[in-house]
Coordinates of C-alpha atoms in Angstrom, one line a residue:
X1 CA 0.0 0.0 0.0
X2 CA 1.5 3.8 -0.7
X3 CA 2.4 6.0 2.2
X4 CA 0.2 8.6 2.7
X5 CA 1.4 11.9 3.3
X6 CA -0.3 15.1 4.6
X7 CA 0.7 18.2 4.3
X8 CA 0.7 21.7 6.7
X9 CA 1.9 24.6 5.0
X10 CA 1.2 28.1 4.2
X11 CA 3.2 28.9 1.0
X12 CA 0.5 28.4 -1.8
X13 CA 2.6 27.5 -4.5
X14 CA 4.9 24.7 -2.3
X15 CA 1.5 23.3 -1.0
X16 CA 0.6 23.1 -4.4
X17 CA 4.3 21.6 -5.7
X18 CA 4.9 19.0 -3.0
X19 CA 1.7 16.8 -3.6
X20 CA 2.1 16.9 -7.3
X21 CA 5.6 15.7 -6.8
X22 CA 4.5 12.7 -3.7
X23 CA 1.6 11.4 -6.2
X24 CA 4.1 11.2 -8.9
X25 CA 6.5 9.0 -6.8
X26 CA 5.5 5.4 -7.1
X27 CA 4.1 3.7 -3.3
X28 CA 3.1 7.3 -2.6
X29 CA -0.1 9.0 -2.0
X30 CA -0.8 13.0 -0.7
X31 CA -4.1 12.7 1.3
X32 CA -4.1 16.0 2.2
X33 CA -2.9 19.9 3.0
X34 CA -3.5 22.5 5.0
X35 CA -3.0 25.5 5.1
X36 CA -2.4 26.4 9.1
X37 CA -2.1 24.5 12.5
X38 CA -5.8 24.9 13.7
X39 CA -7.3 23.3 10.5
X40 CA -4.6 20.7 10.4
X41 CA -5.2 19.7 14.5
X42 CA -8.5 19.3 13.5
X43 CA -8.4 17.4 10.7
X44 CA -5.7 14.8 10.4
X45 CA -6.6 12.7 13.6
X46 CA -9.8 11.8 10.6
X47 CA -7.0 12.1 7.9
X48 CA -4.8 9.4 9.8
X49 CA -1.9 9.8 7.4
X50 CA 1.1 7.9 7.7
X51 CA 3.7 11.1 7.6
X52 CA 3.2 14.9 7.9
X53 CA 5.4 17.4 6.1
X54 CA 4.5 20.0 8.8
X55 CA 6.0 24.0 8.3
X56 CA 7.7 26.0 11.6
X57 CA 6.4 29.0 10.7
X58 CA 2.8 29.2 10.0
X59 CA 0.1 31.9 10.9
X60 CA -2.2 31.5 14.0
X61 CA -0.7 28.4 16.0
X62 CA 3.4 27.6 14.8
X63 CA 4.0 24.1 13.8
X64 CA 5.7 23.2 16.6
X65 CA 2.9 23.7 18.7
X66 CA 0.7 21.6 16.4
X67 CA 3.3 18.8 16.2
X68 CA 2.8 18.9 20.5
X69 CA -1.1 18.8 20.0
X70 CA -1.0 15.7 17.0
X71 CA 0.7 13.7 18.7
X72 CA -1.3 13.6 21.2
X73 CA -4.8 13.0 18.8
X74 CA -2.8 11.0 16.1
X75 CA 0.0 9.6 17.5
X76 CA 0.2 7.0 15.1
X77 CA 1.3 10.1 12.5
X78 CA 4.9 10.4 12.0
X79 CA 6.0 14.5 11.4
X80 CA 8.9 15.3 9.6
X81 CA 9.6 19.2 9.7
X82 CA 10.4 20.9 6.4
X83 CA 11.3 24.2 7.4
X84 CA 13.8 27.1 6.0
X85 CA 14.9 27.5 9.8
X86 CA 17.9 26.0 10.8
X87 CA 18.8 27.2 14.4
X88 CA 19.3 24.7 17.1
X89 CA 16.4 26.0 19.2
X90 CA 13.9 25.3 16.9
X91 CA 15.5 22.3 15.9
X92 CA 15.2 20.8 19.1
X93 CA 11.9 22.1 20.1
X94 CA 10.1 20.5 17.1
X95 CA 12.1 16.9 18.4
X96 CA 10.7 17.8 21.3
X97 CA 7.4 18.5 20.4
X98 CA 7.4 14.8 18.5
X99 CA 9.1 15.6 15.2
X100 CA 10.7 12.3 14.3
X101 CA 12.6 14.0 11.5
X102 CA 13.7 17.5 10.2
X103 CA 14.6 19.0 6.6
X104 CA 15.3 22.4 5.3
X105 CA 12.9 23.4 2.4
X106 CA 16.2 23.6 0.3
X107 CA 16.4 20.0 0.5
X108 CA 16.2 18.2 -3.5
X109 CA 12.6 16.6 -4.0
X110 CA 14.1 12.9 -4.3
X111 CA 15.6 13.2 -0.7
X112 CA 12.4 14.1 0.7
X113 CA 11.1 11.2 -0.7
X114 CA 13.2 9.0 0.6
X115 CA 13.0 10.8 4.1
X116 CA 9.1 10.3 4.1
X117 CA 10.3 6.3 3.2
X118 CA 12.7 6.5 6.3
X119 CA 10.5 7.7 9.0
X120 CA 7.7 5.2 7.9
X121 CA 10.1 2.8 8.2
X122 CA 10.9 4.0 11.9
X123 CA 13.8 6.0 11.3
X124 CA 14.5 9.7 12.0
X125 CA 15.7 11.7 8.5
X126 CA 17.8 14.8 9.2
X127 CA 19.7 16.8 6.5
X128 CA 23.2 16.2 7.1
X129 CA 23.6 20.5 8.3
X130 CA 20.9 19.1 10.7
X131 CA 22.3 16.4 12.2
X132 CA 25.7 18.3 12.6
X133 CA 24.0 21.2 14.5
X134 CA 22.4 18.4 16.9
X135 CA 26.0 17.2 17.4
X136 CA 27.7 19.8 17.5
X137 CA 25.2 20.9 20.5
X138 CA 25.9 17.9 22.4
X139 CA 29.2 18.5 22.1
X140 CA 29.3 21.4 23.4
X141 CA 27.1 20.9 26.6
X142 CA 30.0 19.1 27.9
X143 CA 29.9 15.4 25.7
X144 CA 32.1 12.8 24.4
X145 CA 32.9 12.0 21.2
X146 CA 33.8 8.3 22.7
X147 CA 31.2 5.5 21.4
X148 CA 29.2 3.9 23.9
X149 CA 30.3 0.5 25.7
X150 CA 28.5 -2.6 24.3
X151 CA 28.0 -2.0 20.8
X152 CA 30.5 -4.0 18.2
X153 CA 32.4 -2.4 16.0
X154 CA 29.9 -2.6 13.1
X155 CA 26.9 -1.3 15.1
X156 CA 29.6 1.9 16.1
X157 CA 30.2 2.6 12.4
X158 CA 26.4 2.8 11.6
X159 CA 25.6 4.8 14.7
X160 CA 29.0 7.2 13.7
X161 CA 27.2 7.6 9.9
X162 CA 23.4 8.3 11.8
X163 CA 25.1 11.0 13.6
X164 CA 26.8 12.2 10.7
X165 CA 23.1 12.6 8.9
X166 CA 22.9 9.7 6.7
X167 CA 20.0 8.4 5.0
X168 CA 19.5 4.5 5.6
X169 CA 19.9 4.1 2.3
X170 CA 23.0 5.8 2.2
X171 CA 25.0 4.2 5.2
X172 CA 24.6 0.8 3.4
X173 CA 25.7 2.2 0.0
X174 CA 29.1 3.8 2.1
X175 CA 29.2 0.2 4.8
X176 CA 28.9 -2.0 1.9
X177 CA 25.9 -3.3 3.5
X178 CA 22.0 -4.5 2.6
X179 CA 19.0 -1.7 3.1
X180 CA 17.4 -4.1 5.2
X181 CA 21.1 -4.8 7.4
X182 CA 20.9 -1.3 8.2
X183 CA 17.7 -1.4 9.4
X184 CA 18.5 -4.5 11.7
X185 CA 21.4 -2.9 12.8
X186 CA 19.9 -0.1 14.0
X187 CA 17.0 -1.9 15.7
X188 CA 20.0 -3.6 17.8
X189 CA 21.6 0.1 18.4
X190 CA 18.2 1.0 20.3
X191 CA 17.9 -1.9 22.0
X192 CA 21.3 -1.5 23.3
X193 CA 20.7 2.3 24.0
X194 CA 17.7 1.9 25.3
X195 CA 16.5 4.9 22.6
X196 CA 13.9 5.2 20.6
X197 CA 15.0 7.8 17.9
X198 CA 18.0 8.9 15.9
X199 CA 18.5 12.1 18.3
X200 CA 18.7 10.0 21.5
X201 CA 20.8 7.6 19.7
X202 CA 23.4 10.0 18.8
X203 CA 22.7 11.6 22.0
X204 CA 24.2 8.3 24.2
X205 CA 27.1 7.8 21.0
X206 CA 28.4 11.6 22.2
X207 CA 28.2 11.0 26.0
X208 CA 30.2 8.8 28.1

């Protein structure tokens, strides 16, 4: 079955681009857009989409504030931001909020795809500027750059290429592993972590 998508933003003509480009893709539908927060919140617990492409800065209610209030009436809904901001406050208020992933509007069509793919899959898609700024404020509230105890070597190199921002897809094209290896592989990470996202992940890989 496709993976539906719904949409919250405000900009006309991208509200108008994105679904055009998601029901082009093949095994993916748009079921909806909105143009605001309060219209959204109201709708898409009856929407039930798979993913939301949800916009920081929207009039009335921001989308942080409607990613807090979704997941509460669709929790089943996994939000990926798709912003133009890029500071680490709003970056880590919409993971906060329940954003499972977070791209820059800038980011090419095809990699959007693929992050809509990822999340549904249970993973956590950042742009690789993304997931530096999320390191790089780890880092700087005191952590380690040491890997955590009880991972093997192979489960450090994948969690070393989620904290550098790879896509799934990519950290088996650069480990010379299988799509699906990555995938158990990180399942095992979280386990080990005891995590349930990318950002804690890389959290526990920075800390000693």
């Amino acid at each position: 079955m496709a993976i539906t998508v719904s949409i919250v933003e405000d900009n006309d003509q991208l509200r108008g681009t994105l679904p055009r480009v998601i029901n082009r893709a093949e095994g993916f539908r748009c079921l909806s857009q909105y143009p605001d927060a309060e219209s959204a919140v109201e709708a898409l617990p009856h929407d039930r989409p798979d993913v939301v492409l949800m916009d920081i800065n929207l009039p009335g209610m921001n989308g942080v504030e409607c990613v807090r209030r979704l997941k509460q009436l669709a929790p089943d809904s996994q939000v990926i931001m798709l912003t133009v901001y890029e500071d680490t406050e709003n970056i880590f208020n919409a993971l906060a909020a329940g954003a499972s992933g977070y791209l820059l509007k800038r980011t090419p069509r095809g990699e959007v795809l693929d992050a809509i793919l990822e999340v549904h899959r249970g993973g956590s898609p950042m742009t690789t500027h993304i997931a530096r700024k999320v390191v790089q404020s780890f880092q700087q509230t005191g952590a380690s750059s040491q890997p955590s105890e009880g991972l093997s070597p192979r489960e450090q190199e994948v969690l070393d290429c989620l904290s550098k921002g790879f896509l799934y897809k990519e950290i088996a094209d650069r480990l010379g592993i299988g799509y699906e290896t990555v995938h158990t592989y990180i399942r095992r990470i979280y386990e080990k972590l005891q995590v349930r996202t990318r950002t804690e992940a890389v959290a526990k890989f920075l800390r000693r």
